[in-house]
Amino acid sequence: MTQNFPTLKNDRLLKAIRFEPVDTTPVWMMRQAGRYLPEYKATRAEAGDFLSLCKDTDRATEVTLQPFRRFDLDAAILFSDILTVPDALGLGLYFETGEGPKFKKTVRTLADVQALPKVNMATELDYVMKAVTSIRHALGGQAPLFGFSGSAWTLATYMVEGGSSKEFRHTKAMMYSDPQTLHLLLDKLADAVIDYLIAQIEAGADLVQVFDSWGGALAHRQFVEFSSNYNKKVVAGVKAKYPNVPVVVFTKGGGLWLDVQAQNGADMLGLDWTMSLQTARQVLKDNQKQVALQGNLDPATLYASPGDIRKHTHLMLSDAYALGDKTGYVANLGHGIQQWVNPDHAKAFIDAVHEFQL
Ligand code: CP3
């Protein structure tokens, strides 16, 4: 599988994940390619709509690289979506303008789960793999490339609800009234996620991130049983084939369960803004786990003035390094950048991270 990829010139992020010394803190932003950039909106308009943009190799490559022309980023992330997997499972993904994602079909009964096809993620999602390979070449070694997937639990919520949700009524009803059916669905999804991430690594991703965006909606025991256990399975599945490729797990609202998450085998855990990085590092130390951390500036901080963004960012970095380790940390927002943010404010955040003296 030699694809003659350009040599990586900036491996700061990979070093931080391995707890090796870094010259400065690596930084990137979740959703860094997106609607807050006018150039993204222009390229999306050329493609027609969001899904066509994901399927257009050249334009998906272009939007991934757009933030690099403005900011000094230490990682790129594949331009795609977590919902490509349920789409490949036959649910029929579509986006209504102004609304979130929707599916033509839902999965709510044992028969629905049993009817889900076993798909070959590498061939069925060929457009994703083509984008990964194209982006890796186009980056020219400027920064490592993240592949990604949704977690089994987060994907299940979209598939059972048929789209976005606040209460997760149908998914939680299934969880409490018919847990075996939900487990069967999660198990199938975890297998699909493993195949999907492995295919992305083979197409050129340097590392991968699992987005467990809705793990935080669960109660403690249910988080362990229905979310974290499947993240653990996914990490183990990827590591069985590619032990040296870093795997990152980001559970929004997951800080509360950092001790549980520390057992999931990930090299790095993402945090949202609700937890101090100093506390998070302490929890990992208390559990004798050397796991790197990523995060966790409140994305709304980018509505402050550039001077105040710098102050908040430096406070976050002071927390991250308070216990003495000067590595094992990647700066990021605590969730995706919002569409109303001024790109100059995103630049203030990224520059403030690099300015900070370790
Ligand atoms: O981070 C990046 O720059 C890479 C691209 C990326 C997108 N979606 C592009 C996108 C990534 C990593 C995702 C992940 C994703 N998608 C998640 C997990 C991360 C998170 O935010 O918790 C989730 C839950 C989704 C599902 C999804 N896709 C939703 C709920 C929406 C609508 C959101 C909205 O703000 O309208 C999408 C659409 C989507 N995915 C957009 C982008 C840039 C906006 C589409 C557009 O251009 O109109």
Short mmCIF file of C-alpha atoms and ligand atoms in Angstrom, two decimals:
data_model
loop_
_atom_site.label_atom_id
_atom_site.label_comp_id
_atom_site.label_asym_id
_atom_site.label_seq_id
_atom_site.Cartn_x
_atom_site.Cartn_y
_atom_site.Cartn_z
CA MET A 1 0.00 0.00 0.00
CA THR A 2 2.64 2.53 -1.01
CA GLN A 3 0.98 5.69 -2.21
CA ASN A 4 4.08 7.92 -2.18
CA PHE A 5 2.61 10.43 0.21
CA PRO A 6 4.67 13.56 0.90
CA THR A 7 6.89 13.46 4.00
CA LEU A 8 5.29 14.96 7.09
CA LYS A 9 7.04 18.26 7.92
CA ASN A 10 5.04 19.11 11.04
CA ASP A 11 4.60 16.22 13.47
CA ARG A 12 4.02 18.34 16.59
CA LEU A 13 0.54 16.88 17.10
CA LEU A 14 1.70 13.26 16.80
CA LYS A 15 4.55 13.99 19.23
CA ALA A 16 2.18 15.53 21.79
CA ILE A 17 -0.08 12.46 21.62
CA ARG A 18 2.97 10.23 22.28
CA PHE A 19 4.03 12.44 25.23
CA GLU A 20 7.25 13.41 23.43
CA PRO A 21 8.66 16.95 23.87
CA VAL A 22 7.11 19.62 21.61
CA ASP A 23 8.40 23.10 20.64
CA THR A 24 4.94 24.59 21.13
CA THR A 25 1.38 23.35 21.69
CA PRO A 26 -0.25 21.78 18.60
CA VAL A 27 -3.68 23.17 17.72
CA TRP A 28 -6.58 22.57 15.32
CA MET A 29 -10.33 23.24 15.47
CA MET A 30 -13.22 20.82 15.18
CA ARG A 31 -15.28 21.84 12.10
CA GLN A 32 -12.40 24.01 10.91
CA ALA A 33 -13.63 23.65 7.32
CA GLY A 34 -17.10 25.12 7.36
CA ARG A 35 -19.64 27.87 7.07
CA TYR A 36 -17.79 30.53 9.11
CA LEU A 37 -15.45 30.81 6.09
CA PRO A 38 -16.83 32.76 3.08
CA GLU A 39 -14.57 30.72 0.77
CA TYR A 40 -16.24 27.51 2.10
CA LYS A 41 -19.69 28.90 1.29
CA ALA A 42 -18.51 29.78 -2.23
CA THR A 43 -17.16 26.26 -2.87
CA ARG A 44 -20.29 24.65 -1.43
CA ALA A 45 -22.42 26.80 -3.74
CA GLU A 46 -20.37 25.58 -6.73
CA ALA A 47 -20.92 21.96 -5.63
CA GLY A 48 -24.68 22.60 -5.21
CA ASP A 49 -25.20 21.24 -1.69
CA PHE A 50 -23.34 19.78 1.28
CA LEU A 51 -23.57 16.08 0.28
CA SER A 52 -22.48 16.81 -3.30
CA LEU A 53 -19.53 18.69 -1.82
CA CYS A 54 -18.57 15.62 0.26
CA LYS A 55 -18.74 13.45 -2.88
CA ASP A 56 -16.72 15.84 -5.06
CA THR A 57 -13.07 14.83 -4.50
CA ASP A 58 -11.49 18.06 -5.75
CA ARG A 59 -13.86 20.37 -3.91
CA ALA A 60 -13.74 18.30 -0.68
CA THR A 61 -9.95 18.62 -0.91
CA GLU A 62 -10.22 22.35 -1.55
CA VAL A 63 -12.42 23.04 1.51
CA THR A 64 -10.16 20.94 3.76
CA LEU A 65 -7.20 23.10 2.76
CA GLN A 66 -9.00 26.47 2.96
CA PRO A 67 -8.40 27.03 6.70
CA PHE A 68 -4.66 26.36 6.13
CA ARG A 69 -4.45 29.48 3.96
CA ARG A 70 -5.58 31.60 6.91
CA PHE A 71 -4.28 29.80 10.00
CA ASP A 72 -1.15 28.07 11.23
CA LEU A 73 -2.88 24.72 11.92
CA ASP A 74 -1.20 21.55 13.20
CA ALA A 75 -3.76 19.09 11.82
CA ALA A 76 -6.20 18.74 8.95
CA ILE A 77 -9.47 16.80 9.15
CA LEU A 78 -11.11 14.99 6.28
CA PHE A 79 -14.07 16.92 4.92
CA SER A 80 -17.02 14.56 5.21
CA ASP A 81 -19.70 13.73 7.77
CA ILE A 82 -20.38 11.08 10.41
CA LEU A 83 -23.73 10.29 8.74
CA THR A 84 -22.12 8.78 5.63
CA VAL A 85 -22.12 5.43 7.49
CA PRO A 86 -25.89 5.20 8.12
CA ASP A 87 -26.34 6.44 4.54
CA ALA A 88 -24.21 3.51 3.29
CA LEU A 89 -26.37 1.20 5.46
CA GLY A 90 -29.29 2.21 3.24
CA LEU A 91 -31.10 4.82 5.37
CA GLY A 92 -31.11 7.59 2.75
CA LEU A 93 -29.45 10.69 4.20
CA TYR A 94 -30.65 14.11 3.12
CA PHE A 95 -30.38 17.68 4.36
CA GLU A 96 -33.28 20.15 4.29
CA THR A 97 -32.08 23.73 4.03
CA GLY A 98 -32.05 25.41 7.39
CA GLU A 99 -32.68 22.12 9.22
CA GLY A 100 -30.35 19.39 10.37
CA PRO A 101 -29.72 16.01 8.73
CA LYS A 102 -32.62 13.61 8.11
CA PHE A 103 -33.06 9.97 7.07
CA LYS A 104 -35.74 8.54 4.80
CA LYS A 105 -35.81 5.32 6.89
CA THR A 106 -35.48 4.74 10.64
CA VAL A 107 -34.32 1.68 12.60
CA ARG A 108 -36.66 0.99 15.52
CA THR A 109 -37.39 -2.74 15.75
CA LEU A 110 -35.42 -5.97 15.93
CA ALA A 111 -36.50 -6.70 12.35
CA ASP A 112 -35.14 -3.28 11.24
CA VAL A 113 -31.79 -4.01 12.89
CA GLN A 114 -31.60 -7.53 11.45
CA ALA A 115 -32.37 -6.16 7.98
CA LEU A 116 -29.34 -3.82 8.00
CA PRO A 117 -26.97 -5.02 5.30
CA LYS A 118 -23.35 -5.94 5.92
CA VAL A 119 -21.61 -3.38 3.74
CA ASN A 120 -18.04 -3.17 2.60
CA MET A 121 -17.15 0.27 3.93
CA ALA A 122 -14.06 0.60 1.73
CA THR A 123 -16.02 0.16 -1.50
CA GLU A 124 -19.44 1.50 -0.49
CA LEU A 125 -17.86 4.70 0.79
CA ASP A 126 -15.32 4.92 -1.97
CA TYR A 127 -15.89 8.69 -2.31
CA VAL A 128 -14.70 9.18 1.27
CA MET A 129 -11.53 7.15 0.65
CA LYS A 130 -10.82 9.08 -2.56
CA ALA A 131 -11.12 12.35 -0.62
CA VAL A 132 -8.72 11.07 2.09
CA THR A 133 -6.05 10.13 -0.48
CA SER A 134 -6.47 13.37 -2.41
CA ILE A 135 -6.29 15.52 0.74
CA ARG A 136 -3.20 13.69 2.04
CA HIS A 137 -1.40 14.45 -1.25
CA ALA A 138 -2.60 18.05 -1.43
CA LEU A 139 -1.49 18.78 2.15
CA GLY A 140 2.09 18.23 1.00
CA GLY A 141 3.13 17.18 4.52
CA GLN A 142 2.07 20.51 6.12
CA ALA A 143 0.23 18.67 8.88
CA PRO A 144 -1.12 15.20 9.71
CA LEU A 145 -4.58 14.26 8.45
CA PHE A 146 -7.39 13.09 10.74
CA GLY A 147 -9.89 10.54 9.48
CA PHE A 148 -13.05 10.26 11.58
CA SER A 149 -16.29 8.47 12.33
CA GLY A 150 -19.24 8.87 14.64
CA SER A 151 -19.33 6.53 17.63
CA ALA A 152 -21.73 3.59 17.53
CA TRP A 153 -23.98 5.27 20.12
CA THR A 154 -24.06 8.65 18.35
CA LEU A 155 -24.78 7.04 14.97
CA ALA A 156 -27.52 4.92 16.57
CA THR A 157 -29.28 8.05 17.87
CA TYR A 158 -29.52 9.50 14.34
CA MET A 159 -30.67 6.17 12.88
CA VAL A 160 -33.33 5.45 15.50
CA GLU A 161 -34.64 9.04 15.65
CA GLY A 162 -34.38 9.59 11.88
CA GLY A 163 -32.36 12.78 12.38
CA SER A 164 -31.19 15.17 15.09
CA SER A 165 -32.88 15.09 18.47
CA LYS A 166 -32.92 16.79 21.85
CA GLU A 167 -34.55 14.14 24.04
CA PHE A 168 -33.55 10.97 22.13
CA ARG A 169 -37.05 9.71 22.84
CA HIS A 170 -37.07 6.65 20.55
CA THR A 171 -33.44 5.68 21.22
CA LYS A 172 -33.81 5.89 24.99
CA ALA A 173 -37.19 4.13 24.87
CA MET A 174 -35.45 1.28 23.05
CA MET A 175 -32.60 1.37 25.57
CA TYR A 176 -34.93 0.90 28.54
CA SER A 177 -37.62 -1.31 26.98
CA ASP A 178 -35.68 -3.45 24.50
CA PRO A 179 -31.97 -3.22 25.35
CA GLN A 180 -31.05 -6.37 23.38
CA THR A 181 -32.18 -4.77 20.13
CA LEU A 182 -30.15 -1.64 20.84
CA HIS A 183 -27.10 -3.77 21.70
CA LEU A 184 -27.45 -5.63 18.42
CA LEU A 185 -27.59 -2.32 16.55
CA LEU A 186 -24.59 -0.91 18.45
CA ASP A 187 -22.59 -4.05 17.81
CA LYS A 188 -23.27 -3.90 14.07
CA LEU A 189 -22.40 -0.20 14.04
CA ALA A 190 -19.16 -0.75 15.97
CA ASP A 191 -18.10 -3.31 13.34
CA ALA A 192 -18.98 -0.87 10.54
CA VAL A 193 -17.06 1.94 12.29
CA ILE A 194 -13.97 -0.28 12.65
CA ASP A 195 -14.06 -1.14 8.92
CA TYR A 196 -14.65 2.52 8.04
CA LEU A 197 -11.73 3.83 10.11
CA ILE A 198 -9.39 1.10 8.85
CA ALA A 199 -10.34 1.96 5.25
CA GLN A 200 -9.55 5.65 5.95
CA ILE A 201 -6.17 4.74 7.44
CA GLU A 202 -5.41 2.63 4.36
CA ALA A 203 -6.46 5.55 2.14
CA GLY A 204 -4.02 7.90 3.91
CA ALA A 205 -5.35 9.14 7.28
CA ASP A 206 -2.46 9.63 9.76
CA LEU A 207 -4.76 9.26 12.79
CA VAL A 208 -8.49 8.94 13.49
CA GLN A 209 -11.06 10.52 15.80
CA VAL A 210 -14.34 9.01 17.02
CA PHE A 211 -17.02 11.67 17.63
CA ASP A 212 -19.29 10.56 20.46
CA SER A 213 -21.31 13.76 20.27
CA TRP A 214 -24.25 12.42 22.30
CA GLY A 215 -22.51 10.18 24.86
CA GLY A 216 -23.10 12.94 27.42
CA ALA A 217 -26.87 12.53 27.11
CA LEU A 218 -26.72 9.21 28.97
CA ALA A 219 -26.97 8.31 32.66
CA HIS A 220 -23.82 6.91 34.25
CA ARG A 221 -24.49 3.17 33.94
CA GLN A 222 -25.98 3.57 30.49
CA PHE A 223 -22.96 5.60 29.36
CA VAL A 224 -20.70 2.70 30.31
CA GLU A 225 -22.96 0.04 28.82
CA PHE A 226 -24.20 1.67 25.60
CA SER A 227 -21.53 4.23 24.69
CA SER A 228 -18.13 3.64 26.26
CA ASN A 229 -18.08 -0.16 25.83
CA TYR A 230 -18.57 0.25 22.09
CA ASN A 231 -15.90 2.98 21.89
CA LYS A 232 -13.60 0.48 23.57
CA LYS A 233 -14.50 -2.15 20.99
CA VAL A 234 -13.86 0.30 18.15
CA VAL A 235 -10.45 1.35 19.52
CA ALA A 236 -9.47 -2.31 19.99
CA GLY A 237 -10.61 -3.18 16.46
CA VAL A 238 -8.54 -0.40 14.88
CA LYS A 239 -5.53 -1.11 17.11
CA ALA A 240 -5.64 -4.84 16.26
CA LYS A 241 -4.80 -3.90 12.68
CA TYR A 242 -2.89 -0.62 13.13
CA PRO A 243 -1.41 -0.51 16.64
CA ASN A 244 0.68 2.58 15.89
CA VAL A 245 -2.05 4.79 14.44
CA PRO A 246 -3.32 7.15 17.17
CA VAL A 247 -7.01 6.90 18.00
CA VAL A 248 -8.81 9.86 19.62
CA VAL A 249 -12.20 9.60 21.32
CA PHE A 250 -14.20 12.78 21.86
CA THR A 251 -17.29 12.37 24.04
CA LYS A 252 -19.19 15.61 24.39
CA GLY A 253 -20.18 15.87 28.05
CA GLY A 254 -17.81 13.00 28.84
CA GLY A 255 -15.54 14.76 31.37
CA LEU A 256 -17.59 13.33 34.20
CA TRP A 257 -16.54 9.84 33.11
CA LEU A 258 -12.89 10.44 32.36
CA ASP A 259 -11.93 7.55 34.65
CA VAL A 260 -14.19 5.22 32.61
CA GLN A 261 -12.97 6.65 29.32
CA ALA A 262 -9.34 6.23 30.40
CA GLN A 263 -9.95 2.47 30.11
CA ASN A 264 -11.18 2.59 26.50
CA GLY A 265 -7.72 2.24 24.94
CA ALA A 266 -7.66 5.61 23.14
CA ASP A 267 -4.36 7.48 22.86
CA MET A 268 -6.10 10.81 23.39
CA LEU A 269 -9.45 11.87 24.85
CA GLY A 270 -11.28 15.01 23.72
CA LEU A 271 -12.98 17.21 26.31
CA ASP A 272 -15.70 19.81 26.03
CA TRP A 273 -15.44 23.11 27.93
CA THR A 274 -17.24 22.04 31.10
CA MET A 275 -14.16 20.58 32.79
CA SER A 276 -10.86 22.17 33.76
CA LEU A 277 -7.88 20.58 32.00
CA GLN A 278 -5.98 20.58 35.28
CA THR A 279 -8.71 18.48 36.93
CA ALA A 280 -8.80 16.21 33.88
CA ARG A 281 -5.03 15.62 34.00
CA GLN A 282 -5.31 14.88 37.74
CA VAL A 283 -8.06 12.28 37.17
CA LEU A 284 -5.86 10.51 34.62
CA LYS A 285 -2.86 10.60 36.96
CA ASP A 286 -4.98 9.22 39.81
CA ASN A 287 -5.98 6.37 37.50
CA GLN A 288 -2.33 5.89 36.46
CA LYS A 289 -3.20 6.35 32.82
CA GLN A 290 -0.95 8.14 30.36
CA VAL A 291 -3.60 9.35 27.94
CA ALA A 292 -3.26 12.67 26.10
CA LEU A 293 -6.02 15.29 26.27
CA GLN A 294 -7.54 17.51 23.58
CA GLY A 295 -9.69 20.60 23.94
CA ASN A 296 -11.44 22.48 25.39
CA LEU A 297 -12.10 26.18 24.79
CA ASP A 298 -15.81 27.06 24.79
CA PRO A 299 -16.48 27.76 21.06
CA ALA A 300 -18.48 30.85 22.14
CA THR A 301 -15.23 32.38 23.46
CA LEU A 302 -14.55 33.29 19.81
CA TYR A 303 -17.27 35.97 20.09
CA ALA A 304 -14.99 37.87 22.52
CA SER A 305 -12.45 40.46 21.32
CA PRO A 306 -9.14 39.04 19.97
CA GLY A 307 -7.38 40.35 23.11
CA ASP A 308 -9.81 38.53 25.39
CA ILE A 309 -9.64 35.37 23.25
CA ARG A 310 -5.88 35.42 23.87
CA LYS A 311 -6.43 35.73 27.65
CA HIS A 312 -8.96 32.88 27.79
CA THR A 313 -6.70 30.69 25.64
CA HIS A 314 -3.69 31.32 27.84
CA LEU A 315 -5.74 30.46 30.95
CA MET A 316 -6.75 27.18 29.29
CA LEU A 317 -3.11 26.38 28.46
CA SER A 318 -2.00 27.21 32.03
CA ASP A 319 -4.56 24.65 33.25
CA ALA A 320 -3.36 22.06 30.75
CA TYR A 321 0.24 22.37 31.94
CA ALA A 322 -0.41 23.09 35.65
CA LEU A 323 0.71 19.65 36.84
CA GLY A 324 4.11 19.94 35.19
CA ASP A 325 3.75 17.83 32.01
CA LYS A 326 4.70 20.02 29.05
CA THR A 327 3.30 17.60 26.46
CA GLY A 328 0.43 15.11 26.14
CA TYR A 329 -1.92 17.92 25.16
CA VAL A 330 -3.48 19.21 21.93
CA ALA A 331 -5.34 22.54 21.97
CA ASN A 332 -8.76 22.67 20.34
CA LEU A 333 -12.23 24.04 20.93
CA GLY A 334 -14.52 22.04 23.19
CA HIS A 335 -16.85 21.40 20.21
CA GLY A 336 -17.13 22.58 16.60
CA ILE A 337 -16.53 26.20 15.60
CA GLN A 338 -19.84 28.02 15.08
CA GLN A 339 -20.91 29.42 11.72
CA TRP A 340 -21.21 33.04 12.95
CA VAL A 341 -17.59 33.34 14.13
CA ASN A 342 -15.32 35.95 12.52
CA PRO A 343 -12.37 34.04 10.98
CA ASP A 344 -9.95 36.67 12.40
CA HIS A 345 -11.07 35.60 15.87
CA ALA A 346 -10.29 31.96 15.06
CA LYS A 347 -6.82 33.19 14.03
CA ALA A 348 -6.44 34.97 17.39
CA PHE A 349 -7.11 31.63 19.14
CA ILE A 350 -4.63 29.65 17.03
CA ASP A 351 -1.88 32.28 17.31
CA ALA A 352 -2.44 32.57 21.07
CA VAL A 353 -1.85 28.82 21.44
CA HIS A 354 1.46 28.94 19.54
CA GLU A 355 2.59 32.08 21.39
CA PHE A 356 2.23 30.47 24.80
CA GLN A 357 5.62 29.64 26.35
CA LEU A 358 5.82 26.03 27.54
O1 CP3 B 1 -14.41 19.27 11.26
C1 CP3 B 1 -14.35 19.41 10.01
O2 CP3 B 1 -13.98 20.48 9.47
C2 CP3 B 1 -14.64 18.20 9.15
C3 CP3 B 1 -15.96 18.03 8.71
C4 CP3 B 1 -17.08 17.53 9.61
C5 CP3 B 1 -18.43 17.81 9.29
N1 CP3 B 1 -19.24 17.13 10.13
C6 CP3 B 1 -18.86 18.68 8.19
C7 CP3 B 1 -20.22 19.25 8.22
C8 CP3 B 1 -17.09 16.71 10.73
C9 CP3 B 1 -15.92 16.15 11.52
C10 CP3 B 1 -18.46 16.44 11.05
C11 CP3 B 1 -18.90 15.55 12.15
C12 CP3 B 1 -20.32 15.51 12.53
N2 CP3 B 1 -21.43 15.56 11.74
C13 CP3 B 1 -20.76 15.31 13.86
C14 CP3 B 1 -19.86 15.08 15.03
C15 CP3 B 1 -19.25 16.33 15.53
C16 CP3 B 1 -20.17 17.19 16.32
O3 CP3 B 1 -20.41 18.33 15.87
O4 CP3 B 1 -20.61 16.75 17.40
C17 CP3 B 1 -22.16 15.30 13.85
C18 CP3 B 1 -23.08 15.15 15.06
C19 CP3 B 1 -22.57 15.46 12.50
C20 CP3 B 1 -23.97 15.42 11.97
C21 CP3 B 1 -24.30 16.67 11.28
N3 CP3 B 1 -23.78 17.04 10.05
C22 CP3 B 1 -25.17 17.69 11.70
C23 CP3 B 1 -25.95 17.67 13.01
C24 CP3 B 1 -25.16 18.68 10.70
C25 CP3 B 1 -25.95 19.93 10.66
C26 CP3 B 1 -25.25 20.87 11.57
C27 CP3 B 1 -25.49 22.31 11.22
O5 CP3 B 1 -24.80 23.10 11.90
O6 CP3 B 1 -26.27 22.61 10.33
C28 CP3 B 1 -24.25 18.27 9.71
C29 CP3 B 1 -23.88 19.02 8.50
C30 CP3 B 1 -22.45 19.41 8.34
N4 CP3 B 1 -21.40 18.57 8.50
C31 CP3 B 1 -21.96 20.69 7.93
C32 CP3 B 1 -20.56 20.58 7.83
C33 CP3 B 1 -19.58 21.62 7.38
C34 CP3 B 1 -22.81 21.88 7.61
C35 CP3 B 1 -23.37 21.61 6.25
C36 CP3 B 1 -23.43 22.85 5.41
O7 CP3 B 1 -22.42 23.22 4.80
O8 CP3 B 1 -24.54 23.40 5.35
#
